[in-house]
mmCIF file of C-alpha atoms and ligand atoms in Angstrom:
data_model
loop_
_atom_site.group_PDB
_atom_site.id
_atom_site.type_symbol
_atom_site.label_atom_id
_atom_site.label_comp_id
_atom_site.label_asym_id
_atom_site.label_seq_id
_atom_site.Cartn_x
_atom_site.Cartn_y
_atom_site.Cartn_z
ATOM 1 C CA MET A 1 3.028 47.038 347.548
ATOM 2 C CA SER A 2 2.507 43.449 346.479
ATOM 3 C CA ILE A 3 2.413 41.663 349.804
ATOM 4 C CA HIS A 4 -1.030 41.448 351.342
ATOM 5 C CA ALA A 5 -0.751 42.368 355.004
ATOM 6 C CA PRO A 6 -3.548 43.582 357.253
ATOM 7 C CA GLU A 7 -3.705 47.366 357.475
ATOM 8 C CA TYR A 8 -3.369 47.126 361.254
ATOM 9 C CA VAL A 9 0.019 45.442 360.795
ATOM 10 C CA ARG A 10 1.202 48.148 358.378
ATOM 11 C CA GLN A 11 0.181 50.730 360.978
ATOM 12 C CA ILE A 12 2.441 49.318 363.717
ATOM 13 C CA ALA A 13 5.407 51.445 364.765
ATOM 14 C CA PRO A 14 8.059 48.829 365.626
ATOM 15 C CA TYR A 15 9.486 48.766 369.165
ATOM 16 C CA GLN A 16 12.472 51.049 369.701
ATOM 17 C CA ALA A 17 15.012 49.372 371.934
ATOM 18 C CA GLY A 18 17.825 51.029 373.859
ATOM 19 C CA LYS A 19 20.928 51.449 371.713
ATOM 20 C CA PRO A 20 23.226 48.433 372.081
ATOM 21 C CA ILE A 21 26.781 49.106 373.299
ATOM 22 C CA SER A 22 28.282 47.429 370.211
ATOM 23 C CA GLU A 23 26.282 49.729 367.927
ATOM 24 C CA LEU A 24 27.473 52.911 369.645
ATOM 25 C CA ALA A 25 31.043 51.605 369.543
ATOM 26 C CA ARG A 26 30.734 50.989 365.790
ATOM 27 C CA GLU A 27 28.997 54.267 364.971
ATOM 28 C CA TYR A 28 31.176 56.600 367.040
ATOM 29 C CA GLY A 29 34.436 54.666 366.985
ATOM 30 C CA LEU A 30 34.386 54.274 370.765
ATOM 31 C CA GLN A 31 35.848 51.452 372.815
ATOM 32 C CA ALA A 32 33.001 49.121 373.787
ATOM 33 C CA ASP A 33 34.358 48.430 377.276
ATOM 34 C CA ARG A 34 34.345 52.140 378.099
ATOM 35 C CA ILE A 35 30.740 52.708 377.087
ATOM 36 C CA ILE A 36 28.154 52.999 379.856
ATOM 37 C CA LYS A 37 24.639 51.815 379.042
ATOM 38 C CA LEU A 38 21.857 53.169 381.235
ATOM 39 C CA ALA A 39 19.169 52.708 378.620
ATOM 40 C CA SER A 40 17.252 49.474 379.149
ATOM 41 C CA ASN A 41 16.684 49.147 382.909
ATOM 42 C CA GLU A 42 19.074 46.217 383.063
ATOM 43 C CA ASN A 43 20.618 45.083 386.329
ATOM 44 C CA PRO A 44 24.128 46.572 386.481
ATOM 45 C CA LEU A 45 25.360 43.701 388.665
ATOM 46 C CA GLY A 46 25.154 41.250 385.766
ATOM 47 C CA ILE A 47 24.557 37.556 386.406
ATOM 48 C CA SER A 48 25.598 36.010 389.712
ATOM 49 C CA GLY A 49 27.987 33.086 390.254
ATOM 50 C CA PRO A 50 25.294 30.518 391.155
ATOM 51 C CA VAL A 51 23.252 31.446 388.069
ATOM 52 C CA ARG A 52 26.324 31.170 385.862
ATOM 53 C CA ASP A 53 27.014 27.697 387.274
ATOM 54 C CA ALA A 54 23.429 26.578 386.751
ATOM 55 C CA MET A 55 23.577 27.731 383.143
ATOM 56 C CA ALA A 56 26.888 26.012 382.490
ATOM 57 C CA ALA A 57 25.478 22.753 383.837
ATOM 58 C CA THR A 58 22.726 22.735 381.188
ATOM 59 C CA VAL A 59 24.980 23.327 378.201
ATOM 60 C CA ALA A 60 25.657 19.631 377.653
ATOM 61 C CA GLU A 61 21.908 19.051 377.210
ATOM 62 C CA LEU A 62 21.378 21.738 374.576
ATOM 63 C CA GLY A 63 21.087 19.161 371.787
ATOM 64 C CA ARG A 64 17.631 18.410 373.199
ATOM 65 C CA TYR A 65 14.519 20.553 373.266
ATOM 66 C CA PRO A 66 13.739 22.217 376.582
ATOM 67 C CA ASP A 67 10.940 20.967 378.838
ATOM 68 C CA SER A 68 7.937 22.503 377.093
ATOM 69 C CA ASN A 69 6.016 22.636 380.363
ATOM 70 C CA GLY A 70 8.923 23.956 382.428
ATOM 71 C CA PHE A 71 8.110 21.586 385.279
ATOM 72 C CA GLU A 72 10.982 22.433 387.605
ATOM 73 C CA LEU A 73 10.827 26.177 387.145
ATOM 74 C CA LYS A 74 7.064 26.118 387.656
ATOM 75 C CA ALA A 75 7.566 24.049 390.809
ATOM 76 C CA ALA A 76 9.978 26.671 392.136
ATOM 77 C CA ILE A 77 7.600 29.531 391.261
ATOM 78 C CA ALA A 78 4.604 27.659 392.722
ATOM 79 C CA LYS A 79 6.474 27.210 395.967
ATOM 80 C CA ARG A 80 7.619 30.833 396.115
ATOM 81 C CA TYR A 81 4.202 32.335 395.415
ATOM 82 C CA GLY A 82 1.931 29.699 396.932
ATOM 83 C CA VAL A 83 -0.010 29.056 393.725
ATOM 84 C CA PRO A 84 -0.764 25.780 391.908
ATOM 85 C CA GLN A 85 1.403 24.949 388.904
ATOM 86 C CA GLU A 86 -1.710 25.106 386.685
ATOM 87 C CA TRP A 87 -1.792 28.839 387.314
ATOM 88 C CA ILE A 88 1.674 29.513 385.872
ATOM 89 C CA THR A 89 2.597 30.550 382.332
ATOM 90 C CA LEU A 90 6.280 30.764 381.469
ATOM 91 C CA GLY A 91 7.288 33.329 378.883
ATOM 92 C CA ASN A 92 10.225 34.284 376.690
ATOM 93 C CA GLY A 93 10.547 37.342 378.876
ATOM 94 C CA SER A 94 7.372 38.743 380.390
ATOM 95 C CA ASN A 95 6.912 40.510 377.043
ATOM 96 C CA ASP A 96 5.895 37.081 375.772
ATOM 97 C CA VAL A 97 3.358 36.729 378.603
ATOM 98 C CA LEU A 98 1.793 40.074 377.644
ATOM 99 C CA GLU A 99 1.542 38.947 374.026
ATOM 100 C CA LEU A 100 0.097 35.564 374.974
ATOM 101 C CA ALA A 101 -2.683 37.349 376.840
ATOM 102 C CA ALA A 102 -3.332 39.598 373.844
ATOM 103 C CA HIS A 103 -3.336 36.731 371.350
ATOM 104 C CA ALA A 104 -5.563 34.580 373.520
ATOM 105 C CA LEU A 105 -8.160 37.306 374.099
ATOM 106 C CA LEU A 106 -8.079 39.992 371.411
ATOM 107 C CA GLN A 107 -9.243 40.082 367.787
ATOM 108 C CA PRO A 108 -10.534 42.694 365.372
ATOM 109 C CA GLY A 109 -13.753 44.157 366.732
ATOM 110 C CA CYS A 110 -12.710 44.217 370.364
ATOM 111 C CA SER A 111 -10.550 46.554 372.424
ATOM 112 C CA ALA A 112 -7.836 46.811 375.053
ATOM 113 C CA VAL A 113 -7.454 49.644 377.578
ATOM 114 C CA TYR A 114 -4.133 51.041 378.738
ATOM 115 C CA SER A 115 -2.726 54.336 379.952
ATOM 116 C CA GLN A 116 -0.964 57.075 378.049
ATOM 117 C CA TYR A 117 2.780 56.858 378.862
ATOM 118 C CA SER A 118 2.526 53.198 379.867
ATOM 119 C CA PHE A 119 4.824 50.432 378.613
ATOM 120 C CA ALA A 120 5.141 50.419 374.784
ATOM 121 C CA VAL A 121 4.491 46.698 374.479
ATOM 122 C CA TYR A 122 0.796 47.134 375.396
ATOM 123 C CA ALA A 123 0.228 49.114 372.203
ATOM 124 C CA LEU A 124 2.168 46.587 370.135
ATOM 125 C CA ALA A 125 0.435 43.543 371.611
ATOM 126 C CA THR A 126 -2.945 45.158 370.990
ATOM 127 C CA GLN A 127 -2.247 46.367 367.456
ATOM 128 C CA GLU A 128 -0.859 43.089 366.207
ATOM 129 C CA THR A 129 -4.175 41.369 366.935
ATOM 130 C CA GLY A 130 -6.210 43.962 365.039
ATOM 131 C CA ALA A 131 -8.014 45.007 368.209
ATOM 132 C CA ARG A 132 -8.730 48.663 368.977
ATOM 133 C CA ALA A 133 -6.595 50.503 371.538
ATOM 134 C CA ILE A 134 -8.310 52.707 374.094
ATOM 135 C CA VAL A 135 -5.538 54.929 375.428
ATOM 136 C CA VAL A 136 -6.555 56.693 378.635
ATOM 137 C CA PRO A 137 -4.936 60.070 379.404
ATOM 138 C CA ALA A 138 -2.415 59.829 382.243
ATOM 139 C CA ARG A 139 -2.695 61.756 385.486
ATOM 140 C CA ASP A 140 0.610 63.189 386.743
ATOM 141 C CA LEU A 141 2.362 60.888 384.241
ATOM 142 C CA GLY A 142 0.820 57.823 385.945
ATOM 143 C CA HIS A 143 -2.267 55.646 385.525
ATOM 144 C CA ASP A 144 -5.655 57.273 386.184
ATOM 145 C CA LEU A 145 -7.500 54.171 387.335
ATOM 146 C CA GLY A 146 -10.865 55.933 387.638
ATOM 147 C CA ALA A 147 -10.653 57.074 384.036
ATOM 148 C CA MET A 148 -9.431 53.636 382.962
ATOM 149 C CA ARG A 149 -12.421 51.993 384.652
ATOM 150 C CA ALA A 150 -14.733 54.465 382.898
ATOM 151 C CA ALA A 151 -13.041 53.809 379.543
ATOM 152 C CA ILE A 152 -13.832 50.085 379.554
ATOM 153 C CA ALA A 153 -16.256 49.511 376.670
ATOM 154 C CA ALA A 154 -18.668 46.672 375.902
ATOM 155 C CA ASP A 155 -16.048 45.178 373.547
ATOM 156 C CA THR A 156 -13.092 45.531 375.963
ATOM 157 C CA ARG A 157 -11.389 42.223 376.716
ATOM 158 C CA LEU A 158 -8.117 43.334 378.279
ATOM 159 C CA VAL A 159 -6.742 46.097 380.510
ATOM 160 C CA PHE A 160 -3.002 46.577 380.935
ATOM 161 C CA ILE A 161 -1.600 48.155 384.109
ATOM 162 C CA ALA A 162 2.132 48.562 384.740
ATOM 163 C CA ASN A 163 2.970 48.928 388.414
ATOM 164 C CA PRO A 164 5.492 50.492 388.816
ATOM 165 C CA ASN A 165 5.130 51.944 385.337
ATOM 166 C CA ASN A 166 7.843 52.164 382.717
ATOM 167 C CA PRO A 167 8.947 54.707 381.428
ATOM 168 C CA THR A 168 7.558 57.077 384.080
ATOM 169 C CA GLY A 169 8.386 55.193 387.308
ATOM 170 C CA THR A 170 5.008 55.944 388.901
ATOM 171 C CA PHE A 171 3.379 53.581 391.406
ATOM 172 C CA LEU A 172 -0.172 52.642 392.417
ATOM 173 C CA PRO A 173 -0.721 51.494 396.020
ATOM 174 C CA ALA A 174 -2.458 48.221 396.882
ATOM 175 C CA ASP A 175 -5.819 49.713 397.836
ATOM 176 C CA ALA A 176 -6.103 51.529 394.496
ATOM 177 C CA ILE A 177 -5.509 48.327 392.540
ATOM 178 C CA ALA A 178 -7.812 46.313 394.795
ATOM 179 C CA ALA A 179 -10.617 48.847 394.338
ATOM 180 C CA PHE A 180 -10.082 48.770 390.569
ATOM 181 C CA LEU A 181 -10.233 44.968 390.486
ATOM 182 C CA ALA A 182 -13.460 45.019 392.489
ATOM 183 C CA GLU A 183 -15.106 47.316 389.920
ATOM 184 C CA VAL A 184 -13.913 45.817 386.634
ATOM 185 C CA PRO A 185 -16.429 43.519 384.896
ATOM 186 C CA ARG A 186 -15.512 39.896 385.580
ATOM 187 C CA ASP A 187 -15.178 39.101 381.884
ATOM 188 C CA VAL A 188 -12.511 41.770 381.318
ATOM 189 C CA VAL A 189 -9.003 40.497 381.982
ATOM 190 C CA VAL A 190 -6.687 42.781 383.957
ATOM 191 C CA VAL A 191 -2.969 42.317 383.316
ATOM 192 C CA LEU A 192 -1.017 43.599 386.289
ATOM 193 C CA ASP A 193 2.518 43.953 384.970
ATOM 194 C CA GLU A 194 4.892 44.036 387.942
ATOM 195 C CA ALA A 195 8.257 43.940 386.188
ATOM 196 C CA TYR A 196 9.797 46.207 388.855
ATOM 197 C CA ASN A 197 8.080 44.758 391.925
ATOM 198 C CA GLU A 198 11.310 43.621 393.565
ATOM 199 C CA TYR A 199 12.610 47.197 393.608
ATOM 200 C CA LEU A 200 9.778 48.453 395.810
ATOM 201 C CA GLU A 201 10.460 49.228 399.452
ATOM 202 C CA PRO A 202 9.148 46.375 401.604
ATOM 203 C CA ALA A 203 6.481 48.696 403.048
ATOM 204 C CA LEU A 204 5.003 49.225 399.569
ATOM 205 C CA ARG A 205 5.435 45.694 398.286
ATOM 206 C CA PHE A 206 1.947 44.192 398.536
ATOM 207 C CA ASP A 207 1.275 40.601 397.553
ATOM 208 C CA SER A 208 -0.865 40.898 394.418
ATOM 209 C CA THR A 209 -0.825 37.110 393.993
ATOM 210 C CA ARG A 210 -3.246 36.869 396.923
ATOM 211 C CA TRP A 211 -5.929 38.502 394.736
ATOM 212 C CA LEU A 212 -5.700 35.717 392.164
ATOM 213 C CA GLY A 213 -8.046 33.423 394.101
ATOM 214 C CA ASP A 214 -10.873 35.979 394.043
ATOM 215 C CA HIS A 215 -10.309 37.226 390.496
ATOM 216 C CA PRO A 216 -10.338 34.679 387.654
ATOM 217 C CA ASN A 217 -9.810 37.685 385.338
ATOM 218 C CA LEU A 218 -6.484 38.756 386.900
ATOM 219 C CA LEU A 219 -3.099 38.009 385.336
ATOM 220 C CA VAL A 220 -0.024 39.020 387.343
ATOM 221 C CA SER A 221 3.103 39.266 385.235
ATOM 222 C CA ARG A 222 6.670 39.143 386.573
ATOM 223 C CA THR A 223 10.098 38.984 384.991
ATOM 224 C CA PHE A 224 13.619 37.758 385.591
ATOM 225 C CA SER A 225 14.960 40.567 383.383
ATOM 226 C CA LYS A 226 15.178 43.351 385.931
ATOM 227 C CA ALA A 227 16.026 42.750 389.611
ATOM 228 C CA TYR A 228 17.013 39.132 388.883
ATOM 229 C CA GLY A 229 19.492 40.324 386.260
ATOM 230 C CA LEU A 230 18.662 37.955 383.392
ATOM 231 C CA ALA A 231 17.498 40.344 380.644
ATOM 232 C CA GLY A 232 19.537 38.661 377.917
ATOM 233 C CA LEU A 233 18.135 35.204 378.643
ATOM 234 C CA ARG A 234 14.468 36.103 378.128
ATOM 235 C CA VAL A 235 12.423 34.587 380.907
ATOM 236 C CA GLY A 236 9.354 35.808 382.744
ATOM 237 C CA PHE A 237 6.092 34.361 383.981
ATOM 238 C CA GLY A 238 2.410 35.039 384.425
ATOM 239 C CA LEU A 239 0.162 33.942 387.277
ATOM 240 C CA ALA A 240 -3.572 33.508 386.724
ATOM 241 C CA GLN A 241 -6.289 31.018 387.490
ATOM 242 C CA ALA A 242 -6.428 27.830 385.420
ATOM 243 C CA GLU A 243 -8.980 28.942 382.796
ATOM 244 C CA LEU A 244 -6.987 31.970 381.657
ATOM 245 C CA THR A 245 -3.678 30.096 381.964
ATOM 246 C CA ASP A 246 -5.081 27.332 379.762
ATOM 247 C CA LEU A 247 -6.166 29.830 377.088
ATOM 248 C CA MET A 248 -2.725 31.421 377.023
ATOM 249 C CA ASN A 249 -1.087 28.015 376.772
ATOM 250 C CA ARG A 250 -3.036 27.361 373.556
ATOM 251 C CA VAL A 251 -1.316 30.230 371.748
ATOM 252 C CA ARG A 252 2.110 29.686 373.301
ATOM 253 C CA GLN A 253 5.053 28.443 371.245
ATOM 254 C CA PRO A 254 5.805 24.975 372.617
ATOM 255 C CA PHE A 255 9.435 25.746 373.453
ATOM 256 C CA ASN A 256 9.273 29.431 374.296
ATOM 257 C CA VAL A 257 11.721 29.290 377.225
ATOM 258 C CA SER A 258 15.112 27.677 376.618
ATOM 259 C CA SER A 259 16.561 25.089 378.972
ATOM 260 C CA VAL A 260 19.405 27.471 379.873
ATOM 261 C CA ALA A 261 16.876 30.144 380.795
ATOM 262 C CA GLN A 262 14.797 27.718 382.860
ATOM 263 C CA ALA A 263 17.849 26.552 384.821
ATOM 264 C CA ALA A 264 19.074 30.101 385.335
ATOM 265 C CA ALA A 265 15.688 31.271 386.579
ATOM 266 C CA ILE A 266 15.516 28.463 389.142
ATOM 267 C CA ALA A 267 18.961 29.411 390.449
ATOM 268 C CA ALA A 268 18.078 33.109 390.427
ATOM 269 C CA LEU A 269 14.940 32.546 392.509
ATOM 270 C CA ASP A 270 17.141 30.890 395.113
ATOM 271 C CA ASP A 271 19.785 33.611 395.127
ATOM 272 C CA THR A 272 18.136 35.896 397.675
ATOM 273 C CA GLU A 273 21.462 37.542 398.478
ATOM 274 C CA TYR A 274 21.791 38.800 394.902
ATOM 275 C CA LEU A 275 18.232 40.123 394.954
ATOM 276 C CA GLN A 276 18.879 42.008 398.169
ATOM 277 C CA ARG A 277 22.110 43.462 396.778
ATOM 278 C CA SER A 278 20.267 44.552 393.628
ATOM 279 C CA TYR A 279 17.624 46.232 395.740
ATOM 280 C CA GLU A 280 20.113 48.105 397.910
ATOM 281 C CA LEU A 281 22.307 49.162 395.004
ATOM 282 C CA ASN A 282 19.205 50.526 393.303
ATOM 283 C CA ARG A 283 18.071 52.506 396.360
ATOM 284 C CA GLU A 284 21.479 54.137 396.593
ATOM 285 C CA GLY A 285 21.676 54.793 392.866
ATOM 286 C CA LEU A 286 18.185 56.280 392.734
ATOM 287 C CA ALA A 287 19.002 58.560 395.649
ATOM 288 C CA MET A 288 22.231 59.660 393.951
ATOM 289 C CA LEU A 289 20.523 60.478 390.636
ATOM 290 C CA GLN A 290 17.468 62.140 392.142
ATOM 291 C CA SER A 291 19.406 64.310 394.569
ATOM 292 C CA ALA A 292 21.709 65.394 391.727
ATOM 293 C CA PHE A 293 18.661 66.334 389.628
ATOM 294 C CA ASP A 294 17.369 68.293 392.634
ATOM 295 C CA ARG A 295 20.654 70.194 392.874
ATOM 296 C CA MET A 296 20.589 70.867 389.134
ATOM 297 C CA GLY A 297 17.040 72.160 389.412
ATOM 298 C CA LEU A 298 15.712 69.593 386.957
ATOM 299 C CA GLU A 299 12.178 68.238 387.051
ATOM 300 C CA TYR A 300 11.956 64.446 387.386
ATOM 301 C CA VAL A 301 9.353 61.858 388.337
ATOM 302 C CA PRO A 302 10.190 60.317 391.735
ATOM 303 C CA SER A 303 10.769 56.710 390.740
ATOM 304 C CA TYR A 304 9.640 53.380 392.146
ATOM 305 C CA GLY A 305 11.644 51.415 389.583
ATOM 306 C CA ASN A 306 15.310 51.152 388.627
ATOM 307 C CA PHE A 307 15.310 54.232 386.388
ATOM 308 C CA VAL A 308 14.371 57.908 386.518
ATOM 309 C CA LEU A 309 12.508 60.025 383.998
ATOM 310 C CA VAL A 310 14.083 63.483 383.930
ATOM 311 C CA ARG A 311 13.038 66.585 381.997
ATOM 312 C CA VAL A 312 15.901 68.120 380.042
ATOM 313 C CA GLY A 313 14.208 70.251 377.359
ATOM 314 C CA ASP A 314 15.770 69.329 374.024
ATOM 315 C CA ALA A 315 16.129 65.660 374.886
ATOM 316 C CA ALA A 316 17.345 64.652 371.418
ATOM 317 C CA ALA A 317 20.319 67.013 371.702
ATOM 318 C CA VAL A 318 21.155 65.949 375.262
ATOM 319 C CA TYR A 319 20.901 62.281 374.243
ATOM 320 C CA GLU A 320 23.281 62.940 371.369
ATOM 321 C CA GLY A 321 25.742 64.778 373.618
ATOM 322 C CA LEU A 322 25.740 61.882 376.054
ATOM 323 C CA LEU A 323 26.305 59.370 373.243
ATOM 324 C CA ARG A 324 29.389 61.308 372.227
ATOM 325 C CA ALA A 325 30.607 60.959 375.805
ATOM 326 C CA GLY A 326 30.044 57.194 375.561
ATOM 327 C CA ILE A 327 26.888 57.137 377.669
ATOM 328 C CA ILE A 328 23.641 55.628 376.428
ATOM 329 C CA VAL A 329 20.372 56.693 378.026
ATOM 330 C CA ARG A 330 16.864 56.380 376.635
ATOM 331 C CA PRO A 331 15.016 59.037 374.686
ATOM 332 C CA VAL A 332 11.243 58.693 375.136
ATOM 333 C CA GLY A 333 9.935 60.805 372.262
ATOM 334 C CA ASN A 334 8.190 57.684 370.968
ATOM 335 C CA TYR A 335 6.108 57.786 374.175
ATOM 336 C CA GLY A 336 5.093 61.382 373.482
ATOM 337 C CA LEU A 337 7.647 62.729 375.975
ATOM 338 C CA PRO A 338 10.107 64.606 373.715
ATOM 339 C CA GLU A 339 11.534 66.754 376.538
ATOM 340 C CA TRP A 340 12.421 63.840 378.801
ATOM 341 C CA LEU A 341 15.119 61.193 379.066
ATOM 342 C CA ARG A 342 14.899 57.941 380.986
ATOM 343 C CA VAL A 343 18.068 57.028 382.853
ATOM 344 C CA SER A 344 18.538 53.537 384.302
ATOM 345 C CA VAL A 345 20.328 53.194 387.627
ATOM 346 C CA GLY A 346 23.827 51.814 387.130
ATOM 347 C CA LEU A 347 26.753 50.975 389.373
ATOM 348 C CA PRO A 348 27.864 53.914 391.567
ATOM 349 C CA GLY A 349 30.762 54.747 389.237
ATOM 350 C CA GLU A 350 28.497 54.588 386.199
ATOM 351 C CA ASN A 351 25.962 56.916 387.825
ATOM 352 C CA ARG A 352 28.744 59.371 388.676
ATOM 353 C CA ALA A 353 30.152 59.232 385.140
ATOM 354 C CA PHE A 354 26.684 59.849 383.763
ATOM 355 C CA LEU A 355 26.103 62.810 386.102
ATOM 356 C CA ASP A 356 29.455 64.372 385.164
ATOM 357 C CA ALA A 357 28.773 64.072 381.442
ATOM 358 C CA PHE A 358 25.161 65.169 381.929
ATOM 359 C CA ALA A 359 26.222 68.374 383.731
ATOM 360 C CA ARG A 360 28.741 69.097 380.956
ATOM 361 C CA VAL A 361 26.215 68.489 378.160
ATOM 362 C CA LEU A 362 23.626 70.665 379.882
ATOM 363 C CA GLY A 363 26.241 73.306 380.641
ATOM 364 C CA ARG A 364 25.539 73.327 384.397
HETATM 365 C C1 PLP B 401 11.120 45.555 381.169
HETATM 366 C C2 PLP B 401 9.636 45.458 381.268
HETATM 367 C C3 PLP B 401 8.954 44.271 381.016
HETATM 368 C C4 PLP B 401 9.525 43.026 380.570
HETATM 369 O O1 PLP B 401 10.578 42.726 380.041
HETATM 370 P P1 PLP B 401 10.978 41.232 379.710
HETATM 371 O O2 PLP B 401 12.422 41.336 379.560
HETATM 372 O O3 PLP B 401 10.250 40.875 378.452
HETATM 373 O O4 PLP B 401 10.539 40.380 380.854
HETATM 374 C C5 PLP B 401 7.597 44.227 381.185
HETATM 375 N N1 PLP B 401 6.924 45.285 381.594
HETATM 376 C C6 PLP B 401 7.531 46.427 381.852
HETATM 377 C C7 PLP B 401 6.712 47.554 382.347
HETATM 378 C C8 PLP B 401 8.898 46.553 381.681
HETATM 379 O O5 PLP B 401 9.491 47.724 381.905
#
C-alpha cells in the first residue's frame, strides 16, 4: 500500500446503508415502482405539499451559496424550542451534527463512550478522529446507563446516547436521563440523539431541551429525516449552550445545509398536520407489525421508533427471500445481531405486503 493513511482510518468498517430501490430493481430485474423499501426508517408519507412549494420557491436562487448561518431556519428552531440562536448548530442531517461533536472534541489519546447495539454512526464518528471507543454492553438490547456512567474514563470527552435507540427501538425515560446527566463529569459532553423523538407518545415525550440551561455539556440532536419526512434533503440540528455550539461551528463546513434544505425545514416545522399524520400512521403501523409478530410467535423488541427489530433466525436468508419478493428490510449483522431484521413502518398496504411475503418466506 503506497498511500499513507492513519491505521485508525484503515480500520474503519464503512457504513452499510439500506439497499436503494434502484439497486434492487437493477440486480433482480424488478420494476422499481413495485418495490417496497422498509429499510431506512424513512417516512412513508413522503414530502408534503407545503414543503414541496417551499423548495420550489428556492430553486431560482440556487446559483448562490446558501446562508452559511441559516438565519431563518435557526430563528424558526429558536422559537419552537425556546432557545437562543447561539445555541443552534445546523447539520447536513443530524449525522453531520454527531460528527461535528466528534471532530470538535475527540483526538487520538482520548475516548468516547457508547452502548453496544447503538447507532452505527457513533462508532464511525469516534474512529475517524483516532479516539478510542469504549463500547458498553447493552442491557435488554438497550442502553445500560449505570454501566455507561461507570465506563467513563479520565480521557473520555464524549458520550453518545440514542433515545429512542436505532436499531433496537428501546427507550430511556426522562428520570433515567436526568439522573445520568447529574452524575456525568461536567467536562464530558453528552450527546442525546433524539432522531425519533416525534414518534413517542405524548406521555413519554419529555422536553430534553429544558436541561440545556443547567448542563453546558449537553448536546441534544434532532433531525428532519424521520417524522418530518426529509431524509433525502439532509438536514438536522443540534442544541447546546454557546461554548459547545461555538466549538462545533469551528469544524463545520461553511455551507453544510443547502438553501433548498433550509427552506424545506422551515416549512416542515410549520406543517404540524403532517407531523401528526406521521405520528398516527406510525402508531397504527407499529401495532400492525407487532401484533402480527405476536401471532407468528416471533420475538421482537417493543419499539418506540418507526421500525421494529424482529428475531427471525437465519436473517440473511430471510432478507434474501424478501428481496426476491421485492421487499427491502434491513439486516443488522453489522451490529452483531445476525438473527434479527429491522423493519421500518410503511404505509398500511406496504406493511401488509411485507407481512404476507414474510409469512411465505418463513413458511408460516
Ligand atoms: C436516522 C438516525 C439519525 C440521523 O439521520 P440523519 O438523516 O443524518 O439526520 C441519527 N440518529 C439515529 C439514532 C438515527 O436512527
